[in-house]
CSV table of C-alpha atoms and ligand atoms in Angstrom, one decimal:
chain,number,residue,atom,x,y,z
X,1,MET,CA,9.1,-67.7,-29.0
X,2,ILE,CA,8.9,-66.4,-32.7
X,3,ILE,CA,8.2,-62.7,-33.0
X,4,SER,CA,6.7,-61.5,-36.2
X,5,GLU,CA,6.3,-58.0,-37.3
X,6,SER,CA,3.0,-56.6,-35.9
X,7,ALA,CA,0.3,-56.4,-38.4
X,8,ILE,CA,-0.3,-52.9,-39.9
X,9,GLY,CA,-2.9,-51.4,-37.6
X,10,ASN,CA,-5.9,-49.1,-38.3
X,11,HIS,CA,-5.1,-45.8,-40.0
X,12,PRO,CA,-6.1,-43.3,-37.7
X,13,CYS,CA,-6.5,-40.8,-40.5
X,14,CYS,CA,-7.6,-37.5,-39.2
X,15,GLY,CA,-7.8,-35.8,-42.6
X,16,LYS,CA,-6.2,-32.6,-41.2
X,17,ILE,CA,-2.8,-31.2,-41.9
X,18,GLY,CA,-1.0,-29.4,-39.2
X,19,THR,CA,0.1,-30.7,-35.9
X,20,MET,CA,-2.3,-33.4,-36.4
X,21,THR,CA,-0.5,-36.4,-38.2
X,22,ALA,CA,-2.5,-38.4,-40.8
X,23,TRP,CA,-1.5,-42.0,-40.9
X,24,LEU,CA,-2.4,-43.1,-44.4
X,25,PRO,CA,-2.0,-46.3,-46.4
X,26,ALA,CA,0.3,-45.5,-49.3
X,27,THR,CA,-2.4,-45.6,-52.1
X,28,PRO,CA,-1.7,-43.8,-55.3
X,29,GLU,CA,-4.2,-41.0,-54.2
X,30,ASN,CA,-2.5,-40.7,-50.8
X,31,ILE,CA,0.9,-40.4,-52.4
X,32,VAL,CA,-0.4,-37.5,-54.6
X,33,ARG,CA,-1.8,-35.9,-51.5
X,34,ALA,CA,1.6,-36.4,-49.6
X,35,ALA,CA,3.4,-34.9,-52.6
X,36,GLN,CA,1.4,-31.8,-52.4
X,37,VAL,CA,2.0,-31.5,-48.8
X,38,LEU,CA,5.9,-31.7,-49.5
X,39,ARG,CA,5.5,-28.9,-52.1
X,40,GLU,CA,3.8,-26.8,-49.6
X,41,GLY,CA,6.5,-27.1,-47.1
X,42,GLY,CA,5.1,-29.9,-44.9
X,43,LEU,CA,6.6,-33.0,-43.5
X,44,VAL,CA,5.9,-36.5,-44.8
X,45,ALA,CA,7.2,-39.8,-43.4
X,46,PHE,CA,7.6,-42.5,-46.1
X,47,PRO,CA,9.2,-46.0,-46.5
X,48,THR,CA,12.4,-46.5,-48.3
X,49,GLU,CA,14.1,-49.8,-48.9
X,50,THR,CA,16.3,-49.2,-45.8
X,51,VAL,CA,14.3,-47.4,-43.1
X,52,TYR,CA,11.4,-44.9,-43.0
X,53,GLY,CA,12.5,-41.4,-43.9
X,54,LEU,CA,11.1,-38.1,-42.7
X,55,GLY,CA,10.9,-36.0,-45.9
X,56,ALA,CA,10.7,-32.2,-46.6
X,57,ASN,CA,11.5,-30.2,-49.8
X,58,ALA,CA,15.2,-30.1,-49.8
X,59,LEU,CA,15.3,-26.6,-51.6
X,60,ASP,CA,12.9,-25.1,-48.9
X,61,GLU,CA,15.0,-24.0,-45.9
X,62,ARG,CA,11.9,-23.5,-43.8
X,63,ALA,CA,10.6,-26.9,-44.6
X,64,ALA,CA,14.0,-28.5,-43.9
X,65,ALA,CA,14.1,-26.7,-40.6
X,66,ARG,CA,11.0,-28.3,-39.5
X,67,ILE,CA,12.7,-31.8,-39.8
X,68,PHE,CA,15.3,-30.7,-37.2
X,69,THR,CA,12.5,-29.5,-34.9
X,70,ALA,CA,10.3,-32.7,-35.3
X,71,LYS,CA,13.2,-35.0,-34.7
X,72,GLU,CA,15.0,-32.7,-32.1
X,73,ARG,CA,18.1,-33.3,-34.3
X,74,PRO,CA,21.0,-30.9,-33.7
X,75,PRO,CA,21.7,-28.5,-36.6
X,76,GLU,CA,25.1,-29.9,-37.1
X,77,ASP,CA,23.8,-33.1,-38.4
X,78,PRO,CA,23.4,-33.0,-42.3
X,79,LEU,CA,20.6,-34.6,-44.2
X,80,ILE,CA,20.5,-36.9,-47.1
X,81,VAL,CA,18.8,-35.5,-50.4
X,82,HIS,CA,16.5,-38.1,-52.2
X,83,LEU,CA,16.1,-37.9,-55.8
X,84,SER,CA,13.7,-40.0,-58.1
X,85,HIS,CA,16.4,-40.4,-60.8
X,86,ALA,CA,20.1,-39.9,-61.2
X,87,ALA,CA,19.2,-37.6,-64.1
X,88,HIS,CA,18.3,-34.9,-61.5
X,89,LEU,CA,21.8,-35.0,-59.8
X,90,GLU,CA,23.0,-31.8,-61.3
X,91,GLY,CA,20.2,-30.0,-59.7
X,92,VAL,CA,21.7,-30.6,-56.2
X,93,ALA,CA,25.4,-31.5,-57.0
X,94,ARG,CA,27.9,-28.9,-58.5
X,95,SER,CA,30.0,-31.5,-60.2
X,96,VAL,CA,29.6,-35.2,-60.6
X,97,PRO,CA,32.9,-37.2,-61.0
X,98,PRO,CA,33.0,-40.1,-63.4
X,99,LEU,CA,33.4,-42.5,-60.4
X,100,ALA,CA,30.1,-41.3,-58.9
X,101,ARG,CA,28.4,-41.7,-62.2
X,102,THR,CA,29.7,-45.4,-62.4
X,103,LEU,CA,28.4,-46.0,-59.0
X,104,ALA,CA,25.0,-44.4,-59.6
X,105,GLU,CA,24.5,-46.5,-62.7
X,106,ARG,CA,25.3,-49.7,-60.8
X,107,PHE,CA,23.7,-49.1,-57.6
X,108,TRP,CA,20.8,-46.6,-58.0
X,109,PRO,CA,18.0,-46.9,-57.3
X,110,GLY,CA,19.4,-48.5,-54.0
X,111,PRO,CA,20.9,-48.0,-50.7
X,112,LEU,CA,24.1,-46.0,-51.6
X,113,THR,CA,24.5,-42.4,-50.6
X,114,LEU,CA,27.2,-40.4,-52.4
X,115,ILE,CA,28.9,-37.2,-50.9
X,116,LEU,CA,29.3,-34.7,-53.7
X,117,PRO,CA,30.1,-31.0,-54.0
X,118,LYS,CA,26.9,-29.0,-53.4
X,119,GLN,CA,24.9,-26.7,-55.7
X,120,PRO,CA,24.4,-23.3,-54.0
X,121,CYS,CA,20.5,-23.9,-54.3
X,122,VAL,CA,20.7,-26.4,-51.5
X,123,PRO,CA,20.3,-24.5,-48.3
X,124,ASP,CA,23.2,-24.6,-45.9
X,125,LEU,CA,20.8,-25.9,-43.2
X,126,VAL,CA,20.4,-29.2,-45.2
X,127,THR,CA,24.1,-29.8,-45.4
X,128,ALA,CA,24.8,-28.4,-42.0
X,129,GLY,CA,26.9,-25.7,-43.5
X,130,LEU,CA,29.2,-28.2,-45.5
X,131,ASP,CA,30.3,-27.7,-49.0
X,132,THR,CA,29.1,-31.1,-49.9
X,133,VAL,CA,25.7,-32.8,-50.2
X,134,ALA,CA,24.7,-36.3,-49.5
X,135,VAL,CA,22.6,-37.7,-52.3
X,136,ARG,CA,20.7,-41.0,-53.0
X,137,VAL,CA,18.0,-42.5,-55.2
X,138,PRO,CA,16.0,-44.9,-53.0
X,139,ALA,CA,14.8,-48.3,-54.3
X,140,HIS,CA,11.3,-48.3,-53.0
X,141,PRO,CA,8.3,-47.8,-55.3
X,142,ILE,CA,6.5,-45.7,-52.8
X,143,ALA,CA,9.5,-43.4,-52.2
X,144,LEU,CA,10.2,-43.0,-55.9
X,145,ALA,CA,6.5,-42.2,-56.7
X,146,LEU,CA,6.3,-39.6,-53.9
X,147,ILE,CA,9.6,-37.8,-55.0
X,148,GLU,CA,8.5,-38.0,-58.6
X,149,ALA,CA,5.0,-36.6,-57.8
X,150,ALA,CA,6.5,-33.8,-55.5
X,151,GLY,CA,8.8,-32.8,-58.4
X,152,VAL,CA,11.5,-31.5,-55.9
X,153,PRO,CA,14.5,-33.1,-54.2
X,154,VAL,CA,13.4,-34.5,-50.8
X,155,ALA,CA,15.8,-34.1,-47.8
X,156,ALA,CA,15.0,-37.2,-45.5
X,157,PRO,CA,16.8,-38.5,-42.3
X,158,SER,CA,15.5,-41.5,-40.6
X,159,ALA,CA,12.0,-40.9,-39.3
X,160,ASN,CA,13.0,-41.3,-35.6
X,161,ARG,CA,13.6,-38.9,-32.7
X,162,PHE,CA,17.2,-38.1,-32.7
X,163,GLY,CA,19.4,-40.7,-31.1
X,164,HIS,CA,16.7,-43.3,-31.1
X,165,THR,CA,16.4,-46.6,-32.9
X,166,SER,CA,15.8,-46.1,-36.6
X,167,PRO,CA,12.1,-47.0,-37.8
X,168,THR,CA,11.4,-49.9,-39.9
X,169,THR,CA,7.6,-49.9,-39.7
X,170,ALA,CA,5.1,-47.1,-39.6
X,171,GLN,CA,4.2,-48.1,-36.0
X,172,HIS,CA,7.8,-47.1,-35.1
X,173,VAL,CA,7.4,-43.6,-36.9
X,174,TRP,CA,4.0,-43.1,-35.3
X,175,HIS,CA,5.5,-43.8,-31.8
X,176,ASP,CA,8.3,-41.3,-32.2
X,177,LEU,CA,6.7,-38.5,-34.4
X,178,GLU,CA,2.9,-38.5,-34.0
X,179,GLY,CA,1.7,-35.0,-33.7
X,180,ARG,CA,5.0,-33.6,-35.1
X,181,ILE,CA,4.5,-34.3,-38.8
X,182,ASP,CA,1.8,-33.9,-41.4
X,183,ILE,CA,1.5,-37.3,-43.1
X,184,LEU,CA,2.8,-40.8,-42.4
X,185,LEU,CA,2.7,-42.9,-45.5
X,186,ASP,CA,2.4,-46.5,-44.4
X,187,GLY,CA,4.0,-49.0,-46.8
X,188,GLY,CA,4.6,-51.9,-44.4
X,189,PRO,CA,8.0,-53.1,-43.0
X,190,THR,CA,11.0,-51.9,-44.9
X,191,PRO,CA,12.9,-54.6,-46.7
X,192,ILE,CA,16.5,-53.9,-45.9
X,193,GLY,CA,16.2,-52.7,-42.3
X,194,VAL,CA,19.6,-50.7,-42.0
X,195,GLU,CA,20.3,-47.3,-43.5
X,196,SER,CA,22.2,-46.7,-46.7
X,197,THR,CA,25.9,-46.9,-47.1
X,198,VAL,CA,27.3,-43.3,-47.1
X,199,LEU,CA,30.5,-43.2,-49.3
X,200,ASP,CA,32.9,-40.3,-49.5
X,201,LEU,CA,34.5,-39.9,-52.9
X,202,SER,CA,36.9,-37.2,-51.9
X,203,THR,CA,39.6,-39.4,-50.6
X,204,GLU,CA,41.8,-41.9,-52.6
X,205,PRO,CA,40.7,-44.7,-52.0
X,206,PRO,CA,37.0,-43.7,-51.5
X,207,ARG,CA,35.9,-44.4,-47.9
X,208,ILE,CA,32.7,-45.6,-46.3
X,209,LEU,CA,31.7,-43.2,-43.8
X,210,ARG,CA,28.7,-45.4,-42.7
X,211,PRO,CA,28.3,-49.0,-43.6
X,212,GLY,CA,25.0,-49.8,-44.9
X,213,GLY,CA,22.7,-51.6,-47.3
X,214,VAL,CA,25.3,-51.7,-50.2
X,215,THR,CA,28.1,-53.9,-48.8
X,216,ARG,CA,31.8,-53.2,-48.9
X,217,GLU,CA,32.2,-56.3,-51.2
X,218,GLN,CA,29.7,-55.0,-53.6
X,219,LEU,CA,31.4,-51.7,-54.0
X,220,GLU,CA,34.9,-53.1,-54.3
X,221,ALA,CA,33.6,-55.4,-57.0
X,222,VAL,CA,32.9,-52.3,-59.0
X,223,ILE,CA,35.4,-49.6,-58.1
X,224,GLY,CA,38.3,-51.6,-56.4
X,225,PRO,CA,39.4,-51.0,-52.8
X,226,VAL,CA,37.5,-48.8,-50.4
X,227,THR,CA,38.4,-48.0,-46.8
X,228,VAL,CA,36.0,-48.0,-43.9
X,229,TRP,CA,36.2,-45.0,-41.5
X,230,ASN,CA,36.1,-46.0,-37.9
X,231,ARG,CA,36.6,-44.2,-34.6
X,232,GLN,CA,39.7,-46.3,-33.9
X,233,MET,CA,41.7,-44.6,-36.8
X,234,PRO,CA,44.3,-41.9,-36.1
X,235,PRO,CA,42.4,-38.9,-34.7
X,236,GLU,CA,41.4,-36.4,-37.2
X,237,SER,CA,40.7,-32.8,-36.2
X,238,LYS,CA,37.0,-33.4,-36.6
X,239,LEU,CA,34.5,-36.2,-37.7
X,240,PRO,CA,34.5,-36.7,-41.4
X,241,SER,CA,30.7,-36.6,-41.2
X,242,PRO,CA,29.0,-34.7,-38.3
X,243,GLY,CA,26.5,-37.4,-37.9
X,244,LEU,CA,28.9,-40.1,-36.9
X,245,LEU,CA,28.3,-39.7,-33.4
X,246,GLU,CA,29.4,-42.4,-31.1
X,247,ARG,CA,26.3,-42.8,-29.3
X,248,HIS,CA,23.2,-43.3,-31.6
X,249,TYR,CA,20.4,-45.7,-32.4
X,250,ALA,CA,20.1,-46.4,-28.7
X,251,PRO,CA,17.2,-48.3,-27.0
X,252,ARG,CA,16.2,-47.2,-23.5
X,253,ALA,CA,17.5,-50.3,-21.9
X,254,ARG,CA,21.2,-50.8,-21.4
X,255,LEU,CA,22.7,-52.6,-24.4
X,256,LEU,CA,25.8,-54.9,-24.0
X,257,PHE,CA,27.4,-55.8,-27.2
X,258,PHE,CA,29.8,-58.9,-27.4
X,259,VAL,CA,32.6,-59.0,-30.0
X,260,GLY,CA,35.3,-61.6,-30.6
X,261,ALA,CA,35.9,-65.3,-30.9
X,262,LYS,CA,34.2,-65.9,-27.5
X,263,ALA,CA,31.3,-63.5,-27.9
X,264,TRP,CA,28.6,-66.1,-27.6
X,265,SER,CA,29.9,-67.8,-24.5
X,266,ALA,CA,30.5,-64.5,-22.8
X,267,LEU,CA,26.9,-63.4,-23.6
X,268,ILE,CA,25.6,-66.6,-21.8
X,269,GLU,CA,27.9,-65.9,-18.7
X,270,HIS,CA,26.5,-62.4,-18.6
X,271,LEU,CA,23.0,-63.6,-19.0
X,272,GLN,CA,23.1,-66.0,-16.1
X,273,ALA,CA,24.7,-63.4,-13.9
X,274,PHE,CA,22.1,-60.8,-14.7
X,275,LEU,CA,19.2,-63.4,-14.2
X,276,ALA,CA,20.8,-64.4,-10.8
X,277,GLU,CA,20.5,-60.7,-9.9
X,278,GLY,CA,16.8,-60.7,-10.8
X,279,LYS,CA,17.2,-58.5,-13.8
X,280,GLN,CA,14.8,-58.7,-16.8
X,281,VAL,CA,17.1,-59.6,-19.8
X,282,GLY,CA,16.4,-59.3,-23.3
X,283,ILE,CA,18.4,-61.0,-26.2
X,284,LEU,CA,18.8,-60.5,-29.9
X,285,ALA,CA,20.0,-63.7,-31.4
X,286,LEU,CA,19.9,-65.6,-34.7
X,287,ASP,CA,17.4,-68.5,-34.7
X,288,GLU,CA,20.0,-71.2,-34.1
X,289,GLU,CA,21.4,-69.5,-31.0
X,290,ALA,CA,18.0,-68.4,-29.7
X,291,ARG,CA,17.0,-71.9,-29.5
X,292,GLN,CA,19.8,-72.8,-27.1
X,293,ILE,CA,18.8,-70.1,-24.5
X,294,GLU,CA,15.0,-69.8,-24.8
X,295,GLN,CA,14.3,-71.8,-21.6
X,296,GLN,CA,16.5,-69.7,-19.5
X,297,GLY,CA,14.2,-67.0,-18.6
X,298,ALA,CA,15.3,-64.2,-20.8
X,299,LEU,CA,13.1,-62.5,-23.4
X,300,VAL,CA,14.5,-63.7,-26.8
X,301,TYR,CA,13.9,-61.9,-30.0
X,302,ARG,CA,14.8,-64.0,-33.0
X,303,LEU,CA,16.7,-62.2,-35.7
X,304,GLY,CA,16.1,-64.9,-38.2
X,305,ARG,CA,18.6,-67.2,-40.0
X,306,ASP,CA,21.2,-64.9,-41.5
X,307,VAL,CA,22.7,-61.5,-41.5
X,308,GLU,CA,20.2,-60.3,-44.1
X,309,SER,CA,17.2,-61.2,-41.9
X,310,ALA,CA,19.2,-59.8,-38.7
X,311,ALA,CA,19.6,-56.4,-40.5
X,312,ARG,CA,15.8,-56.4,-41.3
X,313,ARG,CA,14.7,-57.3,-37.8
X,314,MET,CA,17.4,-55.6,-35.6
X,315,TYR,CA,15.8,-52.2,-35.1
X,316,ALA,CA,12.3,-53.8,-34.5
X,317,GLY,CA,13.9,-56.2,-32.0
X,318,LEU,CA,15.4,-53.3,-30.0
X,319,ARG,CA,12.2,-51.5,-29.9
X,320,TRP,CA,10.2,-54.6,-29.0
X,321,LEU,CA,12.5,-55.4,-26.1
X,322,ASP,CA,12.2,-51.8,-24.9
X,323,SER,CA,8.4,-52.1,-25.1
X,324,HIS,CA,8.6,-55.1,-22.7
X,325,GLN,CA,10.7,-53.0,-20.3
X,326,VAL,CA,13.6,-55.2,-20.0
X,327,ASP,CA,16.5,-53.8,-17.9
X,328,VAL,CA,19.4,-54.9,-20.1
X,329,ILE,CA,19.7,-56.3,-23.8
X,330,LEU,CA,22.4,-58.6,-24.8
X,331,CYS,CA,23.6,-59.4,-28.4
X,332,ARG,CA,26.6,-60.6,-30.1
X,333,ASP,CA,28.6,-59.3,-33.3
X,334,LEU,CA,27.7,-61.0,-36.5
X,335,GLY,CA,30.9,-60.6,-38.3
X,336,GLU,CA,31.8,-58.1,-41.0
X,337,SER,CA,31.0,-59.8,-44.1
X,338,GLY,CA,28.0,-58.4,-46.1
X,339,LEU,CA,25.4,-56.5,-44.0
X,340,GLY,CA,27.3,-57.7,-40.9
X,341,LEU,CA,29.5,-54.6,-41.0
X,342,ALA,CA,26.4,-52.4,-40.8
X,343,ILE,CA,24.9,-54.3,-38.0
X,344,ARG,CA,28.1,-54.1,-36.2
X,345,ASP,CA,28.4,-50.3,-36.6
X,346,ARG,CA,24.8,-49.8,-35.3
X,347,LEU,CA,25.0,-52.1,-32.4
X,348,GLN,CA,28.3,-50.7,-31.4
X,349,ARG,CA,27.0,-47.1,-31.4
X,350,ALA,CA,23.6,-48.3,-29.7
X,351,ALA,CA,25.6,-50.0,-27.0
X,352,ALA,CA,26.2,-48.8,-23.5
X,353,GLN,CA,29.2,-51.1,-23.3
X,354,VAL,CA,31.2,-53.2,-26.0
X,355,ILE,CA,32.7,-56.4,-24.5
X,356,HIS,CA,35.7,-57.5,-26.5
X,357,THR,CA,36.3,-61.4,-25.8
K,1,TXA,O1,18.9,-45.2,-45.6
K,1,TXA,C1,19.1,-44.0,-45.3
K,1,TXA,O2,20.2,-43.4,-45.6
K,1,TXA,C2,17.9,-43.3,-44.6
K,1,TXA,C3,16.8,-43.3,-45.6
K,1,TXA,C4,15.7,-42.4,-45.0
K,1,TXA,O3,17.2,-42.8,-46.8
K,1,TXA,N1,18.4,-42.0,-44.2
K,1,TXA,C5,19.3,-41.8,-43.1
K,1,TXA,O4,19.4,-40.4,-42.9
K,1,TXA,O5,19.8,-42.7,-42.6
K,1,TXA,P1,20.3,-39.9,-41.6
K,1,TXA,O6,20.0,-38.5,-41.5
K,1,TXA,O7,19.6,-40.7,-40.3
K,1,TXA,O8,21.7,-40.2,-41.8
K,1,TXA,C6,22.4,-39.4,-42.6
K,1,TXA,C7,23.9,-39.7,-42.6
K,1,TXA,C8,24.5,-39.2,-41.3
K,1,TXA,O9,25.5,-40.2,-41.0
K,1,TXA,C9,25.2,-38.0,-41.8
K,1,TXA,O10,26.2,-37.4,-41.1
K,1,TXA,C10,25.7,-38.2,-43.3
K,1,TXA,O11,24.6,-39.2,-43.7
K,1,TXA,N2,25.7,-37.1,-44.1
K,1,TXA,C11,24.8,-36.3,-44.6
K,1,TXA,N3,25.4,-35.3,-45.3
K,1,TXA,C12,26.7,-35.5,-45.4
K,1,TXA,C13,27.8,-34.7,-45.9
K,1,TXA,N4,27.6,-33.6,-46.7
K,1,TXA,N5,29.1,-35.3,-45.7
K,1,TXA,C14,29.3,-36.5,-44.9
K,1,TXA,N6,28.2,-37.2,-44.4
K,1,TXA,C15,27.0,-36.7,-44.6
K,2,MG,MG1,19.4,-41.5,-38.5
């Protein structure tokens, strides 16, 4: 079965701002209206090239506080500040090292978030009390137009309830946040599908705190070796980034994630055992592997032909399988090159169990 993104539905625009959410197509007029709402301290969900973000004026503490309430996000998880241009960096970052400039020139607008020393004007609430601020310039015309029109930096986490799967369509945002935000700007499915790469420049070599849309290979081609932080590294007194919780991005169903040389055959064994127990099984698989198992009785969501399309479709697949009430979801690791590393990071954290083969 081939699953396509569902068509953009009606826009149930209610025209009121408040606890009612207006779901609006991202026309130039609606972008101006949403920018006004941001300036007035409201909440606007908008597409970026990675996932949908839930934006508020990053310099307005009360507005930023509403993000945490709407998402039910714990206050110790800091937000990313979005700018329309790197020229505005000094407005939120106290200092910008040459390495950050190089990276900004090469990768912005784009899915790279840099951790920099924060300006005092950025409320502590936004950075969860840290002395640093996470900043990026998104590569999506709607996001850029919105931030530009608002004329303020925009704090925006992914527009999902805390701990849930990230949203890659306006429907996903509506499902999680309807009635909790002022405007949802609908710009269709997001093109990359996994969040930005979060890079810490305070260590030597720099380290990736969260793999994402800009790959390790792309970074290394510009700045040389980088490390990737992971939970298996020698224990530190605390997480380098408070948002790096082990359990995150989780679907409702129990997710089993298979890693290693025999991941696919182990997945098939588990599939057969679950089916024999009468369980409803969901599977995320690349097209070629999906074809091998489609007749076995599981609900199969095709991720496409390569890691890029898997990244784009992964979150939608988890949500789709959840909407079909499966008991368990099975998927295998897709390696660590390119976007594979980000996919592995998210599925490991979404998984109830990681099975090493
Ligand atoms: O692609 C993305 O990054 C999306 C879109 C909307 O831009 N945003 C996003 O935000 O994924 P969020 O809040 O879901 O993830 C922010 C990540 C968390 O892992 C958080 O811990 C980290 O950035 N972070 C934020 N500020 C930080 C800081 N000062 N130091 C270290 N990590 C930080
Ligand atoms: Mg998130």
